[in-house]
């Protein structure tokens, strides 16, 4: 009898300890940074990871209304399904060479109204279609040498930005991952004008907002009947701090004359990391151009938050403190910050979903 009482007491102690630690995790807040001037926490969620699925950081999130699909940096199980309370449900596929597996690391995911997920790899130029939590299609693309971003259009087709046949394109695939159309907006005889790195989709309005690395512009399109209709464009170099410091034409001239390689040229441009829309505002994060061939550490880069007001066409950027963007990522509903904590051989990730503050004057 004493043994049972002792075991029961130990059980209560363990449960109390776990609850206390989980409550402590709930009370954790993000570090005070310059981001606090612009963002406020709209909601938060604790994800409970099994030890073999835990990532070192979270890349992307999709939400169906019932479940979260979370893309992390785990080398075996990159995509994990949780319920809306953050409880682990299952791993979706794994890294491997067999059927129903990801051959390489997944870099981006997007989900449609039918809860079908399209995923793209960081390398090897592959797309995956996931239905009912299983990988049903995998395709290595021959028409594009690289895919930079993906998303679902309102007609259940997949929009990608990628490089193929010497130009950057908007590529459209059906749900069989067959290339059905290639959309080209701008051309250049050597380097394609319209070097598309990422975009934001407003499905309700059939709107595409894309960032072009060269020239440094944001383009606004309407998508209708497989055609892009350009509504407007905004030239970055006239507004943003680090873009003003860089002579884009000189960099391009050095590339054309063989003084720098394609990779060196791309690293010489300021780079936009994320782009998203908040009603009448476009916001994103970019970091400064590299000043040398040496790959700089992330903490040494200068990061900026930029905000564009669509009502008055004004654009401002704000330099962020070092490390402010370490755990900051963009998803379909804005931005989130993730913080991790290990408790009793389990990894808990606290996600903070962010909104722009109402008092920002642009």
mmCIF file of C-alpha atoms in Angstrom:
data_model
loop_
_atom_site.group_PDB
_atom_site.id
_atom_site.type_symbol
_atom_site.label_atom_id
_atom_site.label_comp_id
_atom_site.label_asym_id
_atom_site.label_seq_id
_atom_site.Cartn_x
_atom_site.Cartn_y
_atom_site.Cartn_z
ATOM 1 C CA UNK A 1 0.000 0.000 0.000
ATOM 2 C CA UNK A 2 2.836 2.372 0.847
ATOM 3 C CA UNK A 3 4.378 1.724 -2.564
ATOM 4 C CA UNK A 4 1.153 2.790 -4.301
ATOM 5 C CA UNK A 5 0.923 5.928 -2.166
ATOM 6 C CA UNK A 6 4.556 6.754 -2.950
ATOM 7 C CA UNK A 7 4.026 6.253 -6.678
ATOM 8 C CA UNK A 8 0.904 8.409 -6.560
ATOM 9 C CA UNK A 9 2.803 11.202 -4.800
ATOM 10 C CA UNK A 10 5.592 11.033 -7.378
ATOM 11 C CA UNK A 11 2.984 11.216 -10.142
ATOM 12 C CA UNK A 12 1.439 14.344 -8.592
ATOM 13 C CA UNK A 13 4.852 15.983 -8.251
ATOM 14 C CA UNK A 14 5.685 15.302 -11.902
ATOM 15 C CA UNK A 15 2.322 16.607 -13.111
ATOM 16 C CA UNK A 16 2.614 19.725 -10.961
ATOM 17 C CA UNK A 17 6.142 20.321 -12.187
ATOM 18 C CA UNK A 18 5.124 19.984 -15.842
ATOM 19 C CA UNK A 19 2.139 22.272 -15.386
ATOM 20 C CA UNK A 20 4.244 24.828 -13.573
ATOM 21 C CA UNK A 21 6.840 24.802 -16.339
ATOM 22 C CA UNK A 22 4.180 25.014 -18.987
ATOM 23 C CA UNK A 23 2.632 27.964 -17.173
ATOM 24 C CA UNK A 24 6.068 29.559 -17.023
ATOM 25 C CA UNK A 25 6.306 29.080 -20.776
ATOM 26 C CA UNK A 26 2.900 30.713 -21.133
ATOM 27 C CA UNK A 27 4.145 33.719 -19.210
ATOM 28 C CA UNK A 28 7.251 34.104 -21.353
ATOM 29 C CA UNK A 29 7.219 37.185 -23.552
ATOM 30 C CA UNK A 30 9.281 38.089 -26.549
ATOM 31 C CA UNK A 31 12.451 40.058 -25.945
ATOM 32 C CA UNK A 32 12.070 43.818 -25.975
ATOM 33 C CA UNK A 33 13.299 45.004 -29.385
ATOM 34 C CA UNK A 34 12.591 47.790 -31.804
ATOM 35 C CA UNK A 35 9.851 45.555 -33.230
ATOM 36 C CA UNK A 36 7.710 46.484 -30.217
ATOM 37 C CA UNK A 37 7.320 49.965 -31.674
ATOM 38 C CA UNK A 38 5.501 48.591 -34.690
ATOM 39 C CA UNK A 39 3.969 45.239 -33.725
ATOM 40 C CA UNK A 40 1.657 44.038 -31.004
ATOM 41 C CA UNK A 41 0.907 40.450 -30.015
ATOM 42 C CA UNK A 42 -2.487 39.463 -31.347
ATOM 43 C CA UNK A 43 -2.463 35.855 -30.107
ATOM 44 C CA UNK A 44 -0.121 33.117 -28.962
ATOM 45 C CA UNK A 45 0.048 29.337 -29.144
ATOM 46 C CA UNK A 46 2.197 26.643 -27.552
ATOM 47 C CA UNK A 47 3.221 23.765 -29.840
ATOM 48 C CA UNK A 48 4.291 20.565 -28.086
ATOM 49 C CA UNK A 49 6.872 18.741 -30.211
ATOM 50 C CA UNK A 50 8.063 15.132 -29.796
ATOM 51 C CA UNK A 51 11.826 15.106 -29.387
ATOM 52 C CA UNK A 52 12.462 13.457 -32.787
ATOM 53 C CA UNK A 53 10.391 16.078 -34.657
ATOM 54 C CA UNK A 54 11.625 19.208 -32.906
ATOM 55 C CA UNK A 55 13.218 21.814 -35.208
ATOM 56 C CA UNK A 56 15.893 24.352 -34.441
ATOM 57 C CA UNK A 57 13.585 27.009 -35.910
ATOM 58 C CA UNK A 58 10.202 27.289 -37.634
ATOM 59 C CA UNK A 59 10.061 28.317 -41.304
ATOM 60 C CA UNK A 60 6.374 28.532 -42.176
ATOM 61 C CA UNK A 61 2.840 27.912 -40.862
ATOM 62 C CA UNK A 62 -0.519 27.106 -42.462
ATOM 63 C CA UNK A 63 -3.836 27.044 -40.575
ATOM 64 C CA UNK A 64 -7.015 25.296 -41.751
ATOM 65 C CA UNK A 65 -9.303 26.532 -38.973
ATOM 66 C CA UNK A 66 -8.892 23.198 -37.207
ATOM 67 C CA UNK A 67 -5.225 22.321 -37.540
ATOM 68 C CA UNK A 68 -1.833 23.967 -37.844
ATOM 69 C CA UNK A 69 0.691 22.610 -40.325
ATOM 70 C CA UNK A 70 4.100 23.771 -39.162
ATOM 71 C CA UNK A 71 7.220 23.639 -41.309
ATOM 72 C CA UNK A 72 10.425 23.425 -39.296
ATOM 73 C CA UNK A 73 14.120 22.803 -39.838
ATOM 74 C CA UNK A 74 14.104 19.210 -38.540
ATOM 75 C CA UNK A 75 16.340 17.024 -40.727
ATOM 76 C CA UNK A 76 13.981 14.021 -40.590
ATOM 77 C CA UNK A 77 10.443 15.318 -40.043
ATOM 78 C CA UNK A 78 10.173 18.857 -41.460
ATOM 79 C CA UNK A 79 6.357 19.088 -41.617
ATOM 80 C CA UNK A 80 4.254 18.480 -38.493
ATOM 81 C CA UNK A 81 0.497 18.630 -37.876
ATOM 82 C CA UNK A 82 -0.972 20.062 -34.650
ATOM 83 C CA UNK A 83 -4.524 20.668 -33.484
ATOM 84 C CA UNK A 84 -5.647 24.246 -32.893
ATOM 85 C CA UNK A 85 -4.618 24.005 -29.233
ATOM 86 C CA UNK A 86 -1.043 23.101 -30.175
ATOM 87 C CA UNK A 87 -1.187 19.371 -29.400
ATOM 88 C CA UNK A 88 0.941 17.148 -31.631
ATOM 89 C CA UNK A 89 -1.032 14.962 -34.051
ATOM 90 C CA UNK A 90 1.413 13.485 -36.548
ATOM 91 C CA UNK A 91 4.414 13.979 -38.791
ATOM 92 C CA UNK A 92 3.618 14.560 -42.467
ATOM 93 C CA UNK A 93 6.145 12.595 -44.502
ATOM 94 C CA UNK A 94 9.864 12.562 -43.781
ATOM 95 C CA UNK A 95 13.172 13.236 -45.487
ATOM 96 C CA UNK A 96 14.202 10.248 -47.609
ATOM 97 C CA UNK A 97 14.355 8.745 -51.095
ATOM 98 C CA UNK A 98 11.322 6.478 -50.965
ATOM 99 C CA UNK A 99 7.721 7.011 -52.091
ATOM 100 C CA UNK A 100 5.806 9.451 -49.938
ATOM 101 C CA UNK A 101 9.004 11.112 -48.722
ATOM 102 C CA UNK A 102 10.669 14.486 -49.210
ATOM 103 C CA UNK A 103 13.957 14.095 -51.063
ATOM 104 C CA UNK A 104 15.305 17.390 -49.745
ATOM 105 C CA UNK A 105 14.514 20.044 -47.162
ATOM 106 C CA UNK A 106 11.187 21.833 -47.543
ATOM 107 C CA UNK A 107 11.411 25.605 -47.670
ATOM 108 C CA UNK A 108 7.821 26.849 -48.140
ATOM 109 C CA UNK A 109 4.262 25.520 -47.845
ATOM 110 C CA UNK A 110 0.869 26.842 -48.937
ATOM 111 C CA UNK A 111 -2.612 25.434 -48.308
ATOM 112 C CA UNK A 112 -5.905 25.848 -50.196
ATOM 113 C CA UNK A 113 -9.556 25.767 -49.127
ATOM 114 C CA UNK A 114 -9.653 21.970 -49.650
ATOM 115 C CA UNK A 115 -6.805 21.527 -47.136
ATOM 116 C CA UNK A 116 -4.407 20.453 -49.865
ATOM 117 C CA UNK A 117 -0.825 21.539 -49.321
ATOM 118 C CA UNK A 118 1.775 22.376 -51.923
ATOM 119 C CA UNK A 119 5.386 22.418 -50.744
ATOM 120 C CA UNK A 120 8.633 23.406 -52.413
ATOM 121 C CA UNK A 121 12.171 22.318 -51.639
ATOM 122 C CA UNK A 122 15.043 24.629 -50.819
ATOM 123 C CA UNK A 123 17.068 22.890 -53.516
ATOM 124 C CA UNK A 124 16.601 20.264 -56.252
ATOM 125 C CA UNK A 125 13.726 22.316 -57.683
ATOM 126 C CA UNK A 126 10.868 20.072 -56.541
ATOM 127 C CA UNK A 127 7.180 20.536 -55.811
ATOM 128 C CA UNK A 128 5.084 18.225 -53.611
ATOM 129 C CA UNK A 129 1.319 17.899 -53.335
ATOM 130 C CA UNK A 130 -0.037 16.689 -49.991
ATOM 131 C CA UNK A 131 -3.602 15.388 -49.590
ATOM 132 C CA UNK A 132 -5.133 13.834 -46.485
ATOM 133 C CA UNK A 133 -1.781 14.290 -44.708
ATOM 134 C CA UNK A 134 0.082 12.150 -47.254
ATOM 135 C CA UNK A 135 2.440 13.055 -50.077
ATOM 136 C CA UNK A 136 0.587 12.041 -53.250
ATOM 137 C CA UNK A 137 2.671 13.769 -55.931
ATOM 138 C CA UNK A 138 6.286 14.763 -56.275
ATOM 139 C CA UNK A 139 7.633 16.504 -59.321
ATOM 140 C CA UNK A 140 11.067 17.707 -60.327
ATOM 141 C CA UNK A 141 10.540 20.698 -62.562
ATOM 142 C CA UNK A 142 12.208 20.916 -65.913
ATOM 143 C CA UNK A 143 10.767 24.229 -67.043
ATOM 144 C CA UNK A 144 12.292 26.245 -64.204
ATOM 145 C CA UNK A 145 15.789 26.139 -62.793
ATOM 146 C CA UNK A 146 14.651 27.474 -59.440
ATOM 147 C CA UNK A 147 11.409 28.157 -57.599
ATOM 148 C CA UNK A 148 11.473 31.157 -55.278
ATOM 149 C CA UNK A 149 7.884 31.257 -53.944
ATOM 150 C CA UNK A 150 4.572 29.380 -54.160
ATOM 151 C CA UNK A 151 0.884 29.995 -53.487
ATOM 152 C CA UNK A 152 -2.632 28.868 -54.400
ATOM 153 C CA UNK A 153 -4.783 30.859 -56.814
ATOM 154 C CA UNK A 154 -8.553 31.085 -56.422
ATOM 155 C CA UNK A 155 -9.118 28.544 -59.223
ATOM 156 C CA UNK A 156 -7.152 25.862 -57.332
ATOM 157 C CA UNK A 157 -4.109 26.308 -59.492
ATOM 158 C CA UNK A 158 -0.629 26.764 -58.077
ATOM 159 C CA UNK A 159 1.311 29.951 -58.726
ATOM 160 C CA UNK A 160 5.103 29.827 -58.555
ATOM 161 C CA UNK A 161 7.824 32.293 -59.335
ATOM 162 C CA UNK A 162 10.810 30.697 -60.979
ATOM 163 C CA UNK A 163 13.628 30.941 -63.480
ATOM 164 C CA UNK A 164 13.398 29.130 -66.792
ATOM 165 C CA UNK A 165 14.469 29.522 -70.410
ATOM 166 C CA UNK A 166 16.643 32.499 -69.559
ATOM 167 C CA UNK A 167 13.874 34.533 -67.934
ATOM 168 C CA UNK A 168 12.079 34.839 -64.628
ATOM 169 C CA UNK A 169 8.463 33.799 -64.884
ATOM 170 C CA UNK A 170 5.240 33.420 -63.034
ATOM 171 C CA UNK A 171 4.582 29.707 -63.490
ATOM 172 C CA UNK A 172 1.118 28.157 -63.138
ATOM 173 C CA UNK A 173 0.629 24.466 -62.329
ATOM 174 C CA UNK A 174 -2.509 22.380 -61.985
ATOM 175 C CA UNK A 175 -3.075 19.935 -59.131
ATOM 176 C CA UNK A 176 -1.296 17.225 -61.117
ATOM 177 C CA UNK A 177 1.756 19.484 -60.880
ATOM 178 C CA UNK A 178 1.662 19.965 -64.643
ATOM 179 C CA UNK A 179 2.861 23.300 -65.982
ATOM 180 C CA UNK A 180 -0.172 24.882 -67.660
ATOM 181 C CA UNK A 181 0.951 28.434 -68.290
ATOM 182 C CA UNK A 182 3.982 30.696 -68.102
ATOM 183 C CA UNK A 183 3.410 34.372 -67.462
ATOM 184 C CA UNK A 184 6.085 36.930 -68.303
ATOM 185 C CA UNK A 185 5.672 40.602 -67.491
ATOM 186 C CA UNK A 186 9.081 42.157 -68.227
ATOM 187 C CA UNK A 187 12.153 41.183 -70.237
ATOM 188 C CA UNK A 188 15.845 42.015 -70.315
ATOM 189 C CA UNK A 189 18.466 40.905 -72.817
ATOM 190 C CA UNK A 190 20.916 39.520 -70.221
ATOM 191 C CA UNK A 191 19.479 39.657 -66.730
ATOM 192 C CA UNK A 192 15.703 39.407 -66.720
ATOM 193 C CA UNK A 193 14.029 42.506 -65.453
ATOM 194 C CA UNK A 194 11.610 41.232 -62.890
ATOM 195 C CA UNK A 195 13.859 39.027 -60.765
ATOM 196 C CA UNK A 196 10.994 37.784 -58.570
ATOM 197 C CA UNK A 197 11.918 36.652 -55.073
ATOM 198 C CA UNK A 198 8.618 36.518 -53.223
ATOM 199 C CA UNK A 199 4.999 37.551 -53.499
ATOM 200 C CA UNK A 200 1.824 37.948 -51.500
ATOM 201 C CA UNK A 201 -1.552 36.680 -52.692
ATOM 202 C CA UNK A 202 -4.858 38.337 -51.856
ATOM 203 C CA UNK A 203 -7.178 35.541 -52.975
ATOM 204 C CA UNK A 204 -10.438 37.414 -52.325
ATOM 205 C CA UNK A 205 -9.426 40.190 -54.697
ATOM 206 C CA UNK A 206 -7.346 37.969 -57.024
ATOM 207 C CA UNK A 207 -4.427 40.268 -56.347
ATOM 208 C CA UNK A 208 -0.717 39.461 -56.583
ATOM 209 C CA UNK A 209 1.853 41.679 -54.895
ATOM 210 C CA UNK A 210 5.389 40.746 -55.838
ATOM 211 C CA UNK A 211 8.862 42.038 -55.087
ATOM 212 C CA UNK A 212 11.375 42.196 -57.912
ATOM 213 C CA UNK A 213 15.019 42.237 -56.922
ATOM 214 C CA UNK A 214 16.046 44.004 -60.116
ATOM 215 C CA UNK A 215 14.761 46.566 -60.657
ATOM 216 C CA UNK A 216 13.998 47.221 -56.991
ATOM 217 C CA UNK A 217 10.234 47.445 -57.301
ATOM 218 C CA UNK A 218 6.985 46.167 -55.855
ATOM 219 C CA UNK A 219 4.451 45.273 -58.540
ATOM 220 C CA UNK A 220 0.693 44.981 -58.067
ATOM 221 C CA UNK A 221 -1.220 42.693 -60.438
ATOM 222 C CA UNK A 222 -4.713 41.370 -60.847
ATOM 223 C CA UNK A 223 -4.879 37.780 -62.048
ATOM 224 C CA UNK A 224 -7.718 37.001 -64.471
ATOM 225 C CA UNK A 225 -8.116 34.271 -67.090
ATOM 226 C CA UNK A 226 -4.490 33.226 -66.733
ATOM 227 C CA UNK A 227 -3.290 36.751 -67.447
ATOM 228 C CA UNK A 228 -1.473 39.284 -65.308
ATOM 229 C CA UNK A 229 -2.927 42.772 -65.413
ATOM 230 C CA UNK A 230 -0.517 45.249 -63.869
ATOM 231 C CA UNK A 231 -2.207 47.864 -61.704
ATOM 232 C CA UNK A 232 0.731 49.814 -60.324
ATOM 233 C CA UNK A 233 4.382 49.687 -59.349
ATOM 234 C CA UNK A 234 6.558 51.358 -56.718
ATOM 235 C CA UNK A 235 10.276 51.891 -57.154
ATOM 236 C CA UNK A 236 12.174 51.116 -53.940
ATOM 237 C CA UNK A 237 15.368 52.985 -54.587
ATOM 238 C CA UNK A 238 13.661 56.357 -54.191
ATOM 239 C CA UNK A 239 12.497 55.576 -50.669
ATOM 240 C CA UNK A 240 14.401 52.930 -48.730
ATOM 241 C CA UNK A 241 17.628 53.681 -46.883
ATOM 242 C CA UNK A 242 19.899 50.905 -48.054
ATOM 243 C CA UNK A 243 18.564 50.898 -51.604
ATOM 244 C CA UNK A 244 19.604 54.554 -51.895
ATOM 245 C CA UNK A 245 23.168 53.576 -50.989
ATOM 246 C CA UNK A 246 23.462 51.007 -53.775
ATOM 247 C CA UNK A 247 24.041 51.890 -57.419
ATOM 248 C CA UNK A 248 21.979 49.127 -59.011
ATOM 249 C CA UNK A 249 22.973 50.116 -62.541
ATOM 250 C CA UNK A 250 26.684 50.017 -61.662
ATOM 251 C CA UNK A 251 26.316 46.563 -60.133
ATOM 252 C CA UNK A 252 24.543 45.336 -63.257
ATOM 253 C CA UNK A 253 27.232 46.896 -65.478
ATOM 254 C CA UNK A 254 29.981 45.106 -63.507
ATOM 255 C CA UNK A 255 28.103 41.841 -63.977
ATOM 256 C CA UNK A 256 27.719 42.401 -67.731
ATOM 257 C CA UNK A 257 31.447 43.204 -68.034
ATOM 258 C CA UNK A 258 32.433 40.040 -66.183
ATOM 259 C CA UNK A 259 33.850 41.855 -63.150
ATOM 260 C CA UNK A 260 31.517 40.058 -60.753
ATOM 261 C CA UNK A 261 29.676 36.748 -60.908
ATOM 262 C CA UNK A 262 25.909 36.290 -60.840
ATOM 263 C CA UNK A 263 26.055 35.271 -57.167
ATOM 264 C CA UNK A 264 28.199 38.298 -56.279
ATOM 265 C CA UNK A 265 25.788 40.529 -58.131
ATOM 266 C CA UNK A 266 22.762 39.166 -56.296
ATOM 267 C CA UNK A 267 24.470 39.558 -52.925
ATOM 268 C CA UNK A 268 25.231 43.180 -53.816
ATOM 269 C CA UNK A 269 21.532 44.021 -53.816
ATOM 270 C CA UNK A 270 19.578 44.661 -50.623
ATOM 271 C CA UNK A 271 17.397 41.595 -50.109
ATOM 272 C CA UNK A 272 13.743 41.552 -49.098
ATOM 273 C CA UNK A 273 12.995 38.580 -46.865
ATOM 274 C CA UNK A 274 9.213 38.782 -46.437
ATOM 275 C CA UNK A 275 6.348 40.698 -47.931
ATOM 276 C CA UNK A 276 2.744 40.782 -46.727
ATOM 277 C CA UNK A 277 -0.342 42.996 -46.713
ATOM 278 C CA UNK A 278 -2.314 44.552 -43.846
ATOM 279 C CA UNK A 279 -5.417 46.199 -45.313
ATOM 280 C CA UNK A 280 -4.049 49.428 -46.831
ATOM 281 C CA UNK A 281 -0.461 48.755 -45.771
ATOM 282 C CA UNK A 282 2.264 46.626 -47.328
ATOM 283 C CA UNK A 283 4.989 45.632 -44.905
ATOM 284 C CA UNK A 284 8.084 43.476 -44.989
ATOM 285 C CA UNK A 285 11.644 42.989 -43.803
ATOM 286 C CA UNK A 286 14.787 43.549 -45.834
ATOM 287 C CA UNK A 287 18.472 43.492 -45.045
ATOM 288 C CA UNK A 288 21.350 45.560 -46.349
ATOM 289 C CA UNK A 289 23.564 44.616 -49.254
ATOM 290 C CA UNK A 290 26.792 42.819 -48.447
ATOM 291 C CA UNK A 291 29.914 44.916 -48.693
ATOM 292 C CA UNK A 292 32.315 42.019 -49.333
ATOM 293 C CA UNK A 293 32.423 38.520 -50.825
ATOM 294 C CA UNK A 294 32.665 37.024 -47.355
ATOM 295 C CA UNK A 295 29.362 35.622 -46.175
ATOM 296 C CA UNK A 296 28.415 37.738 -43.188
ATOM 297 C CA UNK A 297 26.738 36.307 -40.134
ATOM 298 C CA UNK A 298 23.088 37.108 -39.693
ATOM 299 C CA UNK A 299 23.638 39.144 -36.549
ATOM 300 C CA UNK A 300 26.106 41.379 -38.422
ATOM 301 C CA UNK A 301 23.612 42.389 -41.098
ATOM 302 C CA UNK A 302 21.498 45.502 -40.914
ATOM 303 C CA UNK A 303 17.791 44.701 -40.997
ATOM 304 C CA UNK A 304 14.998 47.121 -41.811
ATOM 305 C CA UNK A 305 11.227 47.055 -41.474
ATOM 306 C CA UNK A 306 9.533 48.838 -44.372
ATOM 307 C CA UNK A 307 5.911 49.978 -44.542
ATOM 308 C CA UNK A 308 4.077 51.209 -47.632
ATOM 309 C CA UNK A 309 0.795 53.116 -47.313
ATOM 310 C CA UNK A 310 -1.319 52.365 -50.384
ATOM 311 C CA UNK A 311 -3.600 55.350 -49.794
ATOM 312 C CA UNK A 312 -0.919 58.039 -50.065
ATOM 313 C CA UNK A 313 1.926 56.065 -51.747
ATOM 314 C CA UNK A 314 4.291 56.920 -48.899
ATOM 315 C CA UNK A 315 7.024 54.462 -47.951
ATOM 316 C CA UNK A 316 9.208 54.453 -44.846
ATOM 317 C CA UNK A 317 11.759 52.061 -43.467
ATOM 318 C CA UNK A 318 13.080 51.695 -39.942
ATOM 319 C CA UNK A 319 16.365 50.119 -38.915
ATOM 320 C CA UNK A 320 15.892 47.294 -36.413
ATOM 321 C CA UNK A 321 18.104 46.346 -33.505
ATOM 322 C CA UNK A 322 20.630 43.516 -34.071
ATOM 323 C CA UNK A 323 18.909 40.174 -33.538
ATOM 324 C CA UNK A 324 15.398 41.624 -33.828
ATOM 325 C CA UNK A 325 14.541 39.374 -36.776
ATOM 326 C CA UNK A 326 16.191 36.204 -35.479
ATOM 327 C CA UNK A 327 12.901 34.393 -34.824
ATOM 328 C CA UNK A 328 10.626 36.559 -36.955
ATOM 329 C CA UNK A 329 8.911 34.965 -39.958
ATOM 330 C CA UNK A 330 6.072 35.739 -42.315
ATOM 331 C CA UNK A 331 3.031 33.530 -42.864
ATOM 332 C CA UNK A 332 -0.288 33.821 -44.697
ATOM 333 C CA UNK A 333 -1.825 36.023 -41.973
ATOM 334 C CA UNK A 334 1.110 38.282 -41.203
ATOM 335 C CA UNK A 335 4.142 37.757 -38.980
ATOM 336 C CA UNK A 336 4.981 35.463 -36.097
ATOM 337 C CA UNK A 337 7.831 35.059 -33.621
ATOM 338 C CA UNK A 338 8.765 31.667 -32.173
ATOM 339 C CA UNK A 339 10.579 30.835 -28.935
ATOM 340 C CA UNK A 340 11.544 27.318 -27.852
ATOM 341 C CA UNK A 341 11.992 25.624 -24.483
ATOM 342 C CA UNK A 342 12.890 22.016 -23.609
ATOM 343 C CA UNK A 343 10.946 20.400 -20.755
ATOM 344 C CA UNK A 344 11.213 16.723 -19.761
ATOM 345 C CA UNK A 345 12.515 15.539 -23.161
ATOM 346 C CA UNK A 346 9.855 17.520 -25.026
ATOM 347 C CA UNK A 347 10.264 20.696 -27.035
ATOM 348 C CA UNK A 348 7.681 23.449 -26.603
ATOM 349 C CA UNK A 349 7.488 26.277 -29.130
ATOM 350 C CA UNK A 350 5.642 29.428 -28.160
ATOM 351 C CA UNK A 351 4.316 31.204 -31.241
ATOM 352 C CA UNK A 352 3.412 34.881 -31.006
ATOM 353 C CA UNK A 353 1.177 36.099 -33.825
ATOM 354 C CA UNK A 354 1.784 39.776 -34.542
ATOM 355 C CA UNK A 355 -0.312 42.631 -35.871
ATOM 356 C CA UNK A 356 0.861 46.074 -36.891
ATOM 357 C CA UNK A 357 0.003 48.707 -34.309
ATOM 358 C CA UNK A 358 -2.808 51.105 -35.187
ATOM 359 C CA UNK A 359 -0.851 54.224 -34.268
ATOM 360 C CA UNK A 360 1.804 53.900 -36.989
ATOM 361 C CA UNK A 361 1.855 57.113 -38.992
ATOM 362 C CA UNK A 362 2.969 56.643 -42.594
#
